[in-house]
């Protein structure tokens, strides 16, 4: 809800995520990626509403917990940190400002792992090392940390519970390339141990490094869902917008997609990407129905070389 108007930040999103799998959710800022993560954890603003279902299955469970329907007590005591870990997009806002990083990590280790006594200090150090957080900074307060250190502190906290599902919302923000690779590799290890990872990121290089599948969002909808090996290799993305994202990378064509994403409160009736797409036609005035993982009236034909992006992306 914005100024008395209902704004659909995320619409008709549907995907599954298996244990031991990493799904990378990519797209430009404002497309709804972080809103989706907040909805799953019940962290939306009070004036927001949700519909639909998101079923979370714990180890050995045949009946899933419907997250949007769960009450706050269930989310707080059972889901957050225990069944779903979160690496937040804005880590400084999720760290307690009046407590040191060591204190917050120790409390989380104690609560989620049941570690007490002399072993707690050692387990706290191990939790920090897992996210490459330097031990000599553990006694600092959040306001004394750089953006990259705050990100690593938040990642360390998220990994403590070894939750069956981890939501990592821009976990590489503020990190140099070496730390980006170390962080995403640690997240991949978390996944390889049989847990699910939803990686929300602008960093397509990080997504390529660890993802099994890629979901591309545009204007609140998933426009393509593909295997990562096909998306980043051959035949490449089939949706014009997804091809444009790859073409904008410095190591590829380094050509930006023209124009700007639409405002979510002023979306066209049909394809939201049509104003930026050279493949658009009169048919695009109708909302495309996803077919074979692609929501587009004029997808690039499967098997077409991924280097041929100009016609598909409008660049």
PDB file of C-alpha atoms in Angstrom:
ATOM      1  CA  UNK A   1       0.000   0.000   0.000  1.00  0.00           C
ATOM      2  CA  UNK A   2       1.432   3.389  -1.020  1.00  0.00           C
ATOM      3  CA  UNK A   3      -0.469   6.657  -0.478  1.00  0.00           C
ATOM      4  CA  UNK A   4      -3.746   4.783  -0.306  1.00  0.00           C
ATOM      5  CA  UNK A   5      -3.025   2.792  -3.482  1.00  0.00           C
ATOM      6  CA  UNK A   6      -2.349  -0.917  -3.645  1.00  0.00           C
ATOM      7  CA  UNK A   7       0.961  -1.650  -5.357  1.00  0.00           C
ATOM      8  CA  UNK A   8       1.698  -5.213  -6.450  1.00  0.00           C
ATOM      9  CA  UNK A   9       5.426  -5.493  -5.686  1.00  0.00           C
ATOM     10  CA  UNK A  10       5.531  -9.220  -6.544  1.00  0.00           C
ATOM     11  CA  UNK A  11       2.979 -11.048  -8.708  1.00  0.00           C
ATOM     12  CA  UNK A  12       2.431 -14.642  -9.803  1.00  0.00           C
ATOM     13  CA  UNK A  13       5.854 -15.869  -8.671  1.00  0.00           C
ATOM     14  CA  UNK A  14       6.157 -19.648  -8.636  1.00  0.00           C
ATOM     15  CA  UNK A  15       9.233 -21.832  -8.156  1.00  0.00           C
ATOM     16  CA  UNK A  16      10.514 -24.670  -6.028  1.00  0.00           C
ATOM     17  CA  UNK A  17      13.833 -25.053  -4.254  1.00  0.00           C
ATOM     18  CA  UNK A  18      15.166 -28.445  -3.301  1.00  0.00           C
ATOM     19  CA  UNK A  19      17.529 -29.420  -0.509  1.00  0.00           C
ATOM     20  CA  UNK A  20      21.095 -29.186  -1.761  1.00  0.00           C
ATOM     21  CA  UNK A  21      20.189 -26.648  -4.456  1.00  0.00           C
ATOM     22  CA  UNK A  22      21.078 -22.999  -5.005  1.00  0.00           C
ATOM     23  CA  UNK A  23      18.597 -20.821  -6.877  1.00  0.00           C
ATOM     24  CA  UNK A  24      19.920 -17.393  -7.836  1.00  0.00           C
ATOM     25  CA  UNK A  25      17.264 -14.677  -8.066  1.00  0.00           C
ATOM     26  CA  UNK A  26      18.566 -11.847 -10.239  1.00  0.00           C
ATOM     27  CA  UNK A  27      17.278  -8.611 -11.743  1.00  0.00           C
ATOM     28  CA  UNK A  28      17.598  -4.835 -11.553  1.00  0.00           C
ATOM     29  CA  UNK A  29      16.947  -2.911  -8.349  1.00  0.00           C
ATOM     30  CA  UNK A  30      13.278  -2.491  -7.523  1.00  0.00           C
ATOM     31  CA  UNK A  31      12.093  -5.619  -9.325  1.00  0.00           C
ATOM     32  CA  UNK A  32      10.794  -7.269  -6.138  1.00  0.00           C
ATOM     33  CA  UNK A  33      13.602  -9.638  -5.139  1.00  0.00           C
ATOM     34  CA  UNK A  34      14.028  -8.397  -1.569  1.00  0.00           C
ATOM     35  CA  UNK A  35      10.277  -7.973  -1.104  1.00  0.00           C
ATOM     36  CA  UNK A  36       9.888 -11.667  -1.901  1.00  0.00           C
ATOM     37  CA  UNK A  37      12.473 -12.619   0.731  1.00  0.00           C
ATOM     38  CA  UNK A  38      10.789 -10.393   3.323  1.00  0.00           C
ATOM     39  CA  UNK A  39       7.416 -11.946   2.544  1.00  0.00           C
ATOM     40  CA  UNK A  40       8.773 -15.447   3.148  1.00  0.00           C
ATOM     41  CA  UNK A  41      10.013 -14.447   6.595  1.00  0.00           C
ATOM     42  CA  UNK A  42       7.037 -12.313   7.597  1.00  0.00           C
ATOM     43  CA  UNK A  43       9.137  -9.149   7.631  1.00  0.00           C
ATOM     44  CA  UNK A  44       6.991  -6.971   5.390  1.00  0.00           C
ATOM     45  CA  UNK A  45       5.715  -3.583   6.645  1.00  0.00           C
ATOM     46  CA  UNK A  46       2.442  -3.559   8.556  1.00  0.00           C
ATOM     47  CA  UNK A  47       0.569  -2.032   5.605  1.00  0.00           C
ATOM     48  CA  UNK A  48       1.607  -4.854   3.248  1.00  0.00           C
ATOM     49  CA  UNK A  49      -0.489  -7.921   2.484  1.00  0.00           C
ATOM     50  CA  UNK A  50       0.237 -11.276   0.883  1.00  0.00           C
ATOM     51  CA  UNK A  51      -1.724 -13.958  -0.913  1.00  0.00           C
ATOM     52  CA  UNK A  52      -0.820 -17.393  -2.134  1.00  0.00           C
ATOM     53  CA  UNK A  53       1.302 -20.001  -0.367  1.00  0.00           C
ATOM     54  CA  UNK A  54       4.956 -20.758   0.242  1.00  0.00           C
ATOM     55  CA  UNK A  55       5.447 -24.216   1.721  1.00  0.00           C
ATOM     56  CA  UNK A  56       8.553 -24.943   3.753  1.00  0.00           C
ATOM     57  CA  UNK A  57       9.378 -28.597   4.387  1.00  0.00           C
ATOM     58  CA  UNK A  58      11.721 -29.404   7.228  1.00  0.00           C
ATOM     59  CA  UNK A  59      13.918 -32.516   7.290  1.00  0.00           C
ATOM     60  CA  UNK A  60      11.721 -35.631   7.117  1.00  0.00           C
ATOM     61  CA  UNK A  61       8.463 -33.643   6.999  1.00  0.00           C
ATOM     62  CA  UNK A  62       5.668 -34.626   4.626  1.00  0.00           C
ATOM     63  CA  UNK A  63       3.525 -31.585   5.426  1.00  0.00           C
ATOM     64  CA  UNK A  64       4.934 -28.160   4.683  1.00  0.00           C
ATOM     65  CA  UNK A  65       4.576 -25.049   6.805  1.00  0.00           C
ATOM     66  CA  UNK A  66       2.770 -22.330   4.856  1.00  0.00           C
ATOM     67  CA  UNK A  67       4.934 -19.297   5.628  1.00  0.00           C
ATOM     68  CA  UNK A  68       2.516 -16.483   4.643  1.00  0.00           C
ATOM     69  CA  UNK A  69      -0.168 -18.066   6.810  1.00  0.00           C
ATOM     70  CA  UNK A  70       2.092 -18.586   9.851  1.00  0.00           C
ATOM     71  CA  UNK A  71       1.612 -16.339  12.871  1.00  0.00           C
ATOM     72  CA  UNK A  72       4.357 -14.151  14.279  1.00  0.00           C
ATOM     73  CA  UNK A  73       5.042 -16.468  17.216  1.00  0.00           C
ATOM     74  CA  UNK A  74       5.689 -19.406  14.884  1.00  0.00           C
ATOM     75  CA  UNK A  75       7.901 -17.332  12.627  1.00  0.00           C
ATOM     76  CA  UNK A  76       9.906 -15.911  15.534  1.00  0.00           C
ATOM     77  CA  UNK A  77      10.343 -19.123  17.547  1.00  0.00           C
ATOM     78  CA  UNK A  78      10.443 -21.801  14.875  1.00  0.00           C
ATOM     79  CA  UNK A  79      11.271 -20.359  11.463  1.00  0.00           C
ATOM     80  CA  UNK A  80      13.692 -17.435  11.645  1.00  0.00           C
ATOM     81  CA  UNK A  81      17.216 -18.617  12.311  1.00  0.00           C
ATOM     82  CA  UNK A  82      16.198 -22.239  12.843  1.00  0.00           C
ATOM     83  CA  UNK A  83      14.433 -23.269   9.641  1.00  0.00           C
ATOM     84  CA  UNK A  84      15.387 -20.234   7.564  1.00  0.00           C
ATOM     85  CA  UNK A  85      18.583 -18.256   7.962  1.00  0.00           C
ATOM     86  CA  UNK A  86      18.776 -14.717   6.568  1.00  0.00           C
ATOM     87  CA  UNK A  87      21.710 -12.719   5.283  1.00  0.00           C
ATOM     88  CA  UNK A  88      19.977  -9.314   5.109  1.00  0.00           C
ATOM     89  CA  UNK A  89      20.416  -6.750   2.363  1.00  0.00           C
ATOM     90  CA  UNK A  90      21.120  -4.029   4.950  1.00  0.00           C
ATOM     91  CA  UNK A  91      23.185  -5.791   7.633  1.00  0.00           C
ATOM     92  CA  UNK A  92      23.757  -2.713   9.778  1.00  0.00           C
ATOM     93  CA  UNK A  93      20.010  -2.440  10.346  1.00  0.00           C
ATOM     94  CA  UNK A  94      19.854  -6.054  11.568  1.00  0.00           C
ATOM     95  CA  UNK A  95      22.763  -5.836  14.014  1.00  0.00           C
ATOM     96  CA  UNK A  96      22.010  -4.676  17.559  1.00  0.00           C
ATOM     97  CA  UNK A  97      23.771  -1.290  17.821  1.00  0.00           C
ATOM     98  CA  UNK A  98      24.538  -1.415  21.567  1.00  0.00           C
ATOM     99  CA  UNK A  99      26.161  -4.879  21.594  1.00  0.00           C
ATOM    100  CA  UNK A 100      29.482  -6.056  20.212  1.00  0.00           C
ATOM    101  CA  UNK A 101      29.701  -8.529  17.381  1.00  0.00           C
ATOM    102  CA  UNK A 102      31.151 -11.106  19.781  1.00  0.00           C
ATOM    103  CA  UNK A 103      28.200 -10.734  22.135  1.00  0.00           C
ATOM    104  CA  UNK A 104      25.660 -11.128  19.337  1.00  0.00           C
ATOM    105  CA  UNK A 105      27.436 -14.121  17.826  1.00  0.00           C
ATOM    106  CA  UNK A 106      27.810 -15.798  21.220  1.00  0.00           C
ATOM    107  CA  UNK A 107      24.123 -15.360  22.001  1.00  0.00           C
ATOM    108  CA  UNK A 108      23.142 -16.818  18.639  1.00  0.00           C
ATOM    109  CA  UNK A 109      25.477 -19.793  19.055  1.00  0.00           C
ATOM    110  CA  UNK A 110      24.103 -20.417  22.543  1.00  0.00           C
ATOM    111  CA  UNK A 111      20.467 -20.190  21.455  1.00  0.00           C
ATOM    112  CA  UNK A 112      20.655 -22.138  18.193  1.00  0.00           C
ATOM    113  CA  UNK A 113      23.309 -24.729  19.065  1.00  0.00           C
ATOM    114  CA  UNK A 114      22.886 -25.017  22.812  1.00  0.00           C
ATOM    115  CA  UNK A 115      26.599 -24.407  23.423  1.00  0.00           C
ATOM    116  CA  UNK A 116      27.443 -23.302  26.960  1.00  0.00           C
ATOM    117  CA  UNK A 117      30.398 -22.717  29.223  1.00  0.00           C
ATOM    118  CA  UNK A 118      34.003 -22.853  28.032  1.00  0.00           C
ATOM    119  CA  UNK A 119      33.059 -24.181  24.597  1.00  0.00           C
ATOM    120  CA  UNK A 120      31.024 -21.066  23.798  1.00  0.00           C
ATOM    121  CA  UNK A 121      34.047 -18.804  23.250  1.00  0.00           C
ATOM    122  CA  UNK A 122      35.649 -21.303  20.880  1.00  0.00           C
ATOM    123  CA  UNK A 123      32.393 -21.854  18.980  1.00  0.00           C
ATOM    124  CA  UNK A 124      31.950 -18.079  18.636  1.00  0.00           C
ATOM    125  CA  UNK A 125      35.407 -17.731  17.097  1.00  0.00           C
ATOM    126  CA  UNK A 126      34.652 -20.572  14.706  1.00  0.00           C
ATOM    127  CA  UNK A 127      31.380 -18.923  13.663  1.00  0.00           C
ATOM    128  CA  UNK A 128      33.212 -15.680  12.897  1.00  0.00           C
ATOM    129  CA  UNK A 129      35.930 -17.463  10.923  1.00  0.00           C
ATOM    130  CA  UNK A 130      33.310 -19.216   8.808  1.00  0.00           C
ATOM    131  CA  UNK A 131      32.308 -15.838   7.349  1.00  0.00           C
ATOM    132  CA  UNK A 132      35.883 -14.487   7.278  1.00  0.00           C
ATOM    133  CA  UNK A 133      35.092 -12.028  10.063  1.00  0.00           C
ATOM    134  CA  UNK A 134      38.413 -11.053  11.724  1.00  0.00           C
ATOM    135  CA  UNK A 135      38.748 -12.138  15.348  1.00  0.00           C
ATOM    136  CA  UNK A 136      40.395  -8.840  16.341  1.00  0.00           C
ATOM    137  CA  UNK A 137      37.198  -6.983  15.357  1.00  0.00           C
ATOM    138  CA  UNK A 138      34.802  -9.102  17.416  1.00  0.00           C
ATOM    139  CA  UNK A 139      34.700  -6.630  20.297  1.00  0.00           C
ATOM    140  CA  UNK A 140      33.643  -3.756  18.065  1.00  0.00           C
ATOM    141  CA  UNK A 141      30.144  -2.359  17.873  1.00  0.00           C
ATOM    142  CA  UNK A 142      28.222  -2.270  14.581  1.00  0.00           C
ATOM    143  CA  UNK A 143      28.810   1.470  14.067  1.00  0.00           C
ATOM    144  CA  UNK A 144      32.557   0.786  14.180  1.00  0.00           C
ATOM    145  CA  UNK A 145      32.408  -1.616  11.252  1.00  0.00           C
ATOM    146  CA  UNK A 146      32.836  -0.888   7.574  1.00  0.00           C
ATOM    147  CA  UNK A 147      30.055  -1.979   5.233  1.00  0.00           C
ATOM    148  CA  UNK A 148      32.007  -5.082   4.247  1.00  0.00           C
ATOM    149  CA  UNK A 149      32.660  -6.073   7.871  1.00  0.00           C
ATOM    150  CA  UNK A 150      29.003  -5.567   8.763  1.00  0.00           C
ATOM    151  CA  UNK A 151      28.126  -7.834   5.835  1.00  0.00           C
ATOM    152  CA  UNK A 152      30.475 -10.541   7.096  1.00  0.00           C
ATOM    153  CA  UNK A 153      29.072 -10.235  10.630  1.00  0.00           C
ATOM    154  CA  UNK A 154      25.540 -10.691   9.313  1.00  0.00           C
ATOM    155  CA  UNK A 155      26.633 -13.688   7.241  1.00  0.00           C
ATOM    156  CA  UNK A 156      28.268 -15.272  10.288  1.00  0.00           C
ATOM    157  CA  UNK A 157      25.049 -14.857  12.271  1.00  0.00           C
ATOM    158  CA  UNK A 158      22.969 -16.354   9.464  1.00  0.00           C
ATOM    159  CA  UNK A 159      25.152 -19.450   9.160  1.00  0.00           C
ATOM    160  CA  UNK A 160      25.210 -20.322  12.875  1.00  0.00           C
ATOM    161  CA  UNK A 161      21.975 -22.307  12.877  1.00  0.00           C
ATOM    162  CA  UNK A 162      22.774 -24.374   9.760  1.00  0.00           C
ATOM    163  CA  UNK A 163      19.150 -23.784   8.760  1.00  0.00           C
ATOM    164  CA  UNK A 164      17.616 -26.059   6.092  1.00  0.00           C
ATOM    165  CA  UNK A 165      17.014 -22.946   3.966  1.00  0.00           C
ATOM    166  CA  UNK A 166      19.221 -19.877   3.706  1.00  0.00           C
ATOM    167  CA  UNK A 167      18.025 -16.600   2.160  1.00  0.00           C
ATOM    168  CA  UNK A 168      21.054 -14.552   1.192  1.00  0.00           C
ATOM    169  CA  UNK A 169      19.999 -11.071   0.067  1.00  0.00           C
ATOM    170  CA  UNK A 170      22.955  -9.389  -1.651  1.00  0.00           C
ATOM    171  CA  UNK A 171      25.500 -11.188   0.579  1.00  0.00           C
ATOM    172  CA  UNK A 172      28.509  -9.853  -1.367  1.00  0.00           C
ATOM    173  CA  UNK A 173      27.743  -6.132  -1.017  1.00  0.00           C
ATOM    174  CA  UNK A 174      30.805  -4.156   0.051  1.00  0.00           C
ATOM    175  CA  UNK A 175      33.226  -7.067  -0.349  1.00  0.00           C
ATOM    176  CA  UNK A 176      36.296  -7.160  -2.575  1.00  0.00           C
ATOM    177  CA  UNK A 177      36.461  -9.873  -5.228  1.00  0.00           C
ATOM    178  CA  UNK A 178      38.498 -12.312  -3.119  1.00  0.00           C
ATOM    179  CA  UNK A 179      36.014 -12.059  -0.241  1.00  0.00           C
ATOM    180  CA  UNK A 180      33.108 -12.319  -2.680  1.00  0.00           C
ATOM    181  CA  UNK A 181      34.445 -15.645  -3.880  1.00  0.00           C
ATOM    182  CA  UNK A 182      35.147 -16.869  -0.350  1.00  0.00           C
ATOM    183  CA  UNK A 183      31.659 -15.857   0.824  1.00  0.00           C
ATOM    184  CA  UNK A 184      29.774 -17.478  -2.038  1.00  0.00           C
ATOM    185  CA  UNK A 185      31.931 -20.587  -1.743  1.00  0.00           C
ATOM    186  CA  UNK A 186      30.971 -20.846   1.942  1.00  0.00           C
ATOM    187  CA  UNK A 187      27.318 -20.441   0.980  1.00  0.00           C
ATOM    188  CA  UNK A 188      27.799 -23.173  -1.617  1.00  0.00           C
ATOM    189  CA  UNK A 189      29.296 -25.438   1.058  1.00  0.00           C
ATOM    190  CA  UNK A 190      26.188 -24.790   3.152  1.00  0.00           C
ATOM    191  CA  UNK A 191      24.147 -25.951   0.153  1.00  0.00           C
ATOM    192  CA  UNK A 192      26.296 -28.950  -0.664  1.00  0.00           C
ATOM    193  CA  UNK A 193      25.661 -30.211   2.863  1.00  0.00           C
ATOM    194  CA  UNK A 194      22.032 -30.743   1.851  1.00  0.00           C
ATOM    195  CA  UNK A 195      20.452 -27.364   2.497  1.00  0.00           C
ATOM    196  CA  UNK A 196      18.648 -24.973   0.175  1.00  0.00           C
ATOM    197  CA  UNK A 197      19.995 -21.546  -0.772  1.00  0.00           C
ATOM    198  CA  UNK A 198      18.029 -18.680  -2.317  1.00  0.00           C
ATOM    199  CA  UNK A 199      20.708 -16.253  -3.460  1.00  0.00           C
ATOM    200  CA  UNK A 200      19.354 -12.782  -4.238  1.00  0.00           C
ATOM    201  CA  UNK A 201      22.036 -10.851  -6.058  1.00  0.00           C
ATOM    202  CA  UNK A 202      23.031  -8.264  -8.636  1.00  0.00           C
ATOM    203  CA  UNK A 203      26.392 -10.024  -8.937  1.00  0.00           C
ATOM    204  CA  UNK A 204      25.952 -12.326 -11.908  1.00  0.00           C
ATOM    205  CA  UNK A 205      29.546 -13.544 -11.580  1.00  0.00           C
ATOM    206  CA  UNK A 206      28.784 -14.745  -8.047  1.00  0.00           C
ATOM    207  CA  UNK A 207      25.572 -16.369  -9.259  1.00  0.00           C
ATOM    208  CA  UNK A 208      27.432 -18.144 -12.041  1.00  0.00           C
ATOM    209  CA  UNK A 209      29.965 -19.455  -9.520  1.00  0.00           C
ATOM    210  CA  UNK A 210      27.466 -21.168  -7.196  1.00  0.00           C
ATOM    211  CA  UNK A 211      23.947 -21.383  -8.665  1.00  0.00           C
ATOM    212  CA  UNK A 212      22.238 -24.519  -9.942  1.00  0.00           C
ATOM    213  CA  UNK A 213      19.339 -22.557 -11.435  1.00  0.00           C
ATOM    214  CA  UNK A 214      18.648 -18.917 -12.185  1.00  0.00           C
ATOM    215  CA  UNK A 215      15.354 -17.029 -11.846  1.00  0.00           C
ATOM    216  CA  UNK A 216      15.202 -13.612 -13.504  1.00  0.00           C
ATOM    217  CA  UNK A 217      12.748 -11.043 -12.119  1.00  0.00           C
ATOM    218  CA  UNK A 218      11.459  -7.964 -13.903  1.00  0.00           C
ATOM    219  CA  UNK A 219       8.786  -5.600 -12.606  1.00  0.00           C
ATOM    220  CA  UNK A 220       7.679  -8.003  -9.887  1.00  0.00           C
ATOM    221  CA  UNK A 221       7.437 -11.141 -12.032  1.00  0.00           C
ATOM    222  CA  UNK A 222       9.739 -14.027 -12.831  1.00  0.00           C
ATOM    223  CA  UNK A 223      10.325 -13.778 -16.582  1.00  0.00           C
ATOM    224  CA  UNK A 224      12.736 -16.685 -16.939  1.00  0.00           C
ATOM    225  CA  UNK A 225      13.706 -19.749 -14.939  1.00  0.00           C
ATOM    226  CA  UNK A 226      16.609 -21.762 -16.309  1.00  0.00           C
ATOM    227  CA  UNK A 227      19.420 -24.135 -15.458  1.00  0.00           C
ATOM    228  CA  UNK A 228      22.522 -22.099 -14.581  1.00  0.00           C
ATOM    229  CA  UNK A 229      24.722 -23.996 -17.031  1.00  0.00           C
ATOM    230  CA  UNK A 230      22.353 -23.141 -19.876  1.00  0.00           C
ATOM    231  CA  UNK A 231      21.805 -19.566 -18.712  1.00  0.00           C
ATOM    232  CA  UNK A 232      25.468 -18.610 -18.425  1.00  0.00           C
ATOM    233  CA  UNK A 233      26.709 -20.878 -21.208  1.00  0.00           C
ATOM    234  CA  UNK A 234      24.937 -22.236 -24.250  1.00  0.00           C
ATOM    235  CA  UNK A 235      22.272 -21.707 -25.408  1.00  0.00           C
ATOM    236  CA  UNK A 236      22.068 -18.729 -23.036  1.00  0.00           C
ATOM    237  CA  UNK A 237      18.958 -16.919 -21.757  1.00  0.00           C
ATOM    238  CA  UNK A 238      15.829 -16.915 -23.883  1.00  0.00           C
ATOM    239  CA  UNK A 239      14.099 -13.840 -22.497  1.00  0.00           C
ATOM    240  CA  UNK A 240      15.296 -10.568 -24.101  1.00  0.00           C
ATOM    241  CA  UNK A 241      15.674  -8.915 -20.706  1.00  0.00           C
ATOM    242  CA  UNK A 242      17.785 -11.760 -19.333  1.00  0.00           C
ATOM    243  CA  UNK A 243      20.018 -11.640 -22.393  1.00  0.00           C
ATOM    244  CA  UNK A 244      20.395  -7.906 -21.869  1.00  0.00           C
ATOM    245  CA  UNK A 245      21.545  -8.438 -18.266  1.00  0.00           C
ATOM    246  CA  UNK A 246      24.347 -10.700 -19.440  1.00  0.00           C
ATOM    247  CA  UNK A 247      25.265  -8.382 -22.315  1.00  0.00           C
ATOM    248  CA  UNK A 248      25.736  -5.526 -19.818  1.00  0.00           C
ATOM    249  CA  UNK A 249      28.554  -7.356 -18.000  1.00  0.00           C
ATOM    250  CA  UNK A 250      32.065  -5.915 -18.526  1.00  0.00           C
ATOM    251  CA  UNK A 251      33.409  -9.334 -19.478  1.00  0.00           C
ATOM    252  CA  UNK A 252      30.741  -9.674 -22.170  1.00  0.00           C
ATOM    253  CA  UNK A 253      29.420  -6.958 -24.501  1.00  0.00           C
ATOM    254  CA  UNK A 254      29.439  -4.275 -21.741  1.00  0.00           C
ATOM    255  CA  UNK A 255      26.325  -2.763 -23.353  1.00  0.00           C
ATOM    256  CA  UNK A 256      23.583  -1.547 -20.995  1.00  0.00           C
ATOM    257  CA  UNK A 257      19.909  -2.182 -21.543  1.00  0.00           C
ATOM    258  CA  UNK A 258      18.386   1.113 -22.760  1.00  0.00           C
ATOM    259  CA  UNK A 259      15.702   2.834 -20.751  1.00  0.00           C
ATOM    260  CA  UNK A 260      14.618   2.361 -17.160  1.00  0.00           C
ATOM    261  CA  UNK A 261      12.436  -0.237 -15.411  1.00  0.00           C
ATOM    262  CA  UNK A 262       8.801   0.854 -14.985  1.00  0.00           C
ATOM    263  CA  UNK A 263       7.329   2.023 -11.712  1.00  0.00           C
ATOM    264  CA  UNK A 264       5.503  -0.858 -10.032  1.00  0.00           C
ATOM    265  CA  UNK A 265       2.503   1.401  -9.537  1.00  0.00           C
ATOM    266  CA  UNK A 266       2.307   2.207 -13.245  1.00  0.00           C
ATOM    267  CA  UNK A 267       2.793  -1.096 -15.051  1.00  0.00           C
ATOM    268  CA  UNK A 268       1.356  -1.631 -18.534  1.00  0.00           C
ATOM    269  CA  UNK A 269      -1.356  -4.215 -19.049  1.00  0.00           C
ATOM    270  CA  UNK A 270       0.908  -6.394 -21.153  1.00  0.00           C
ATOM    271  CA  UNK A 271       4.621  -7.181 -21.045  1.00  0.00           C
ATOM    272  CA  UNK A 272       6.362  -4.700 -18.743  1.00  0.00           C
ATOM    273  CA  UNK A 273       9.619  -5.026 -20.691  1.00  0.00           C
ATOM    274  CA  UNK A 274       8.077  -4.218 -24.086  1.00  0.00           C
ATOM    275  CA  UNK A 275       8.992  -0.469 -24.044  1.00  0.00           C
ATOM    276  CA  UNK A 276      12.680  -1.437 -23.798  1.00  0.00           C
ATOM    277  CA  UNK A 277      12.636  -4.408 -26.164  1.00  0.00           C
ATOM    278  CA  UNK A 278      13.318  -4.393 -29.930  1.00  0.00           C
ATOM    279  CA  UNK A 279      11.444  -7.680 -30.305  1.00  0.00           C
ATOM    280  CA  UNK A 280       8.182  -6.153 -29.054  1.00  0.00           C
ATOM    281  CA  UNK A 281       5.069  -6.308 -31.219  1.00  0.00           C
ATOM    282  CA  UNK A 282       1.362  -5.627 -30.868  1.00  0.00           C
ATOM    283  CA  UNK A 283       1.054  -9.046 -29.235  1.00  0.00           C
ATOM    284  CA  UNK A 284       3.066  -7.750 -26.289  1.00  0.00           C
ATOM    285  CA  UNK A 285       0.088  -5.635 -25.220  1.00  0.00           C
ATOM    286  CA  UNK A 286      -1.115  -8.881 -23.631  1.00  0.00           C
ATOM    287  CA  UNK A 287       0.598 -10.286 -20.540  1.00  0.00           C
ATOM    288  CA  UNK A 288       2.715 -13.274 -21.615  1.00  0.00           C
ATOM    289  CA  UNK A 289       2.029 -16.654 -20.026  1.00  0.00           C
ATOM    290  CA  UNK A 290       5.177 -18.511 -18.917  1.00  0.00           C
ATOM    291  CA  UNK A 291       5.968 -21.372 -21.296  1.00  0.00           C
ATOM    292  CA  UNK A 292       8.940 -23.685 -20.846  1.00  0.00           C
ATOM    293  CA  UNK A 293      10.297 -21.371 -18.161  1.00  0.00           C
ATOM    294  CA  UNK A 294      10.055 -18.157 -20.204  1.00  0.00           C
ATOM    295  CA  UNK A 295       7.366 -15.446 -19.955  1.00  0.00           C
ATOM    296  CA  UNK A 296       7.746 -13.817 -23.362  1.00  0.00           C
ATOM    297  CA  UNK A 297       5.752 -13.633 -26.604  1.00  0.00           C
ATOM    298  CA  UNK A 298       8.967 -13.566 -28.641  1.00  0.00           C
ATOM    299  CA  UNK A 299      11.644 -15.526 -26.783  1.00  0.00           C
ATOM    300  CA  UNK A 300      14.982 -16.172 -28.427  1.00  0.00           C
ATOM    301  CA  UNK A 301      14.897 -19.603 -29.999  1.00  0.00           C
ATOM    302  CA  UNK A 302      16.556 -22.348 -27.981  1.00  0.00           C
ATOM    303  CA  UNK A 303      19.961 -23.220 -29.352  1.00  0.00           C
ATOM    304  CA  UNK A 304      20.700 -19.725 -30.650  1.00  0.00           C
ATOM    305  CA  UNK A 305      24.247 -18.613 -29.718  1.00  0.00           C
ATOM    306  CA  UNK A 306      24.334 -16.633 -26.477  1.00  0.00           C
ATOM    307  CA  UNK A 307      26.745 -14.107 -28.007  1.00  0.00           C
ATOM    308  CA  UNK A 308      23.941 -12.862 -30.264  1.00  0.00           C
ATOM    309  CA  UNK A 309      22.276 -10.524 -27.793  1.00  0.00           C
ATOM    310  CA  UNK A 310      21.589  -7.318 -29.650  1.00  0.00           C
ATOM    311  CA  UNK A 311      18.328  -8.219 -31.320  1.00  0.00           C
ATOM    312  CA  UNK A 312      16.941  -9.900 -28.215  1.00  0.00           C
ATOM    313  CA  UNK A 313      17.872  -7.274 -25.667  1.00  0.00           C
ATOM    314  CA  UNK A 314      17.275  -4.063 -27.523  1.00  0.00           C
ATOM    315  CA  UNK A 315      20.896  -3.002 -27.040  1.00  0.00           C
TER     316      UNK A 315
END
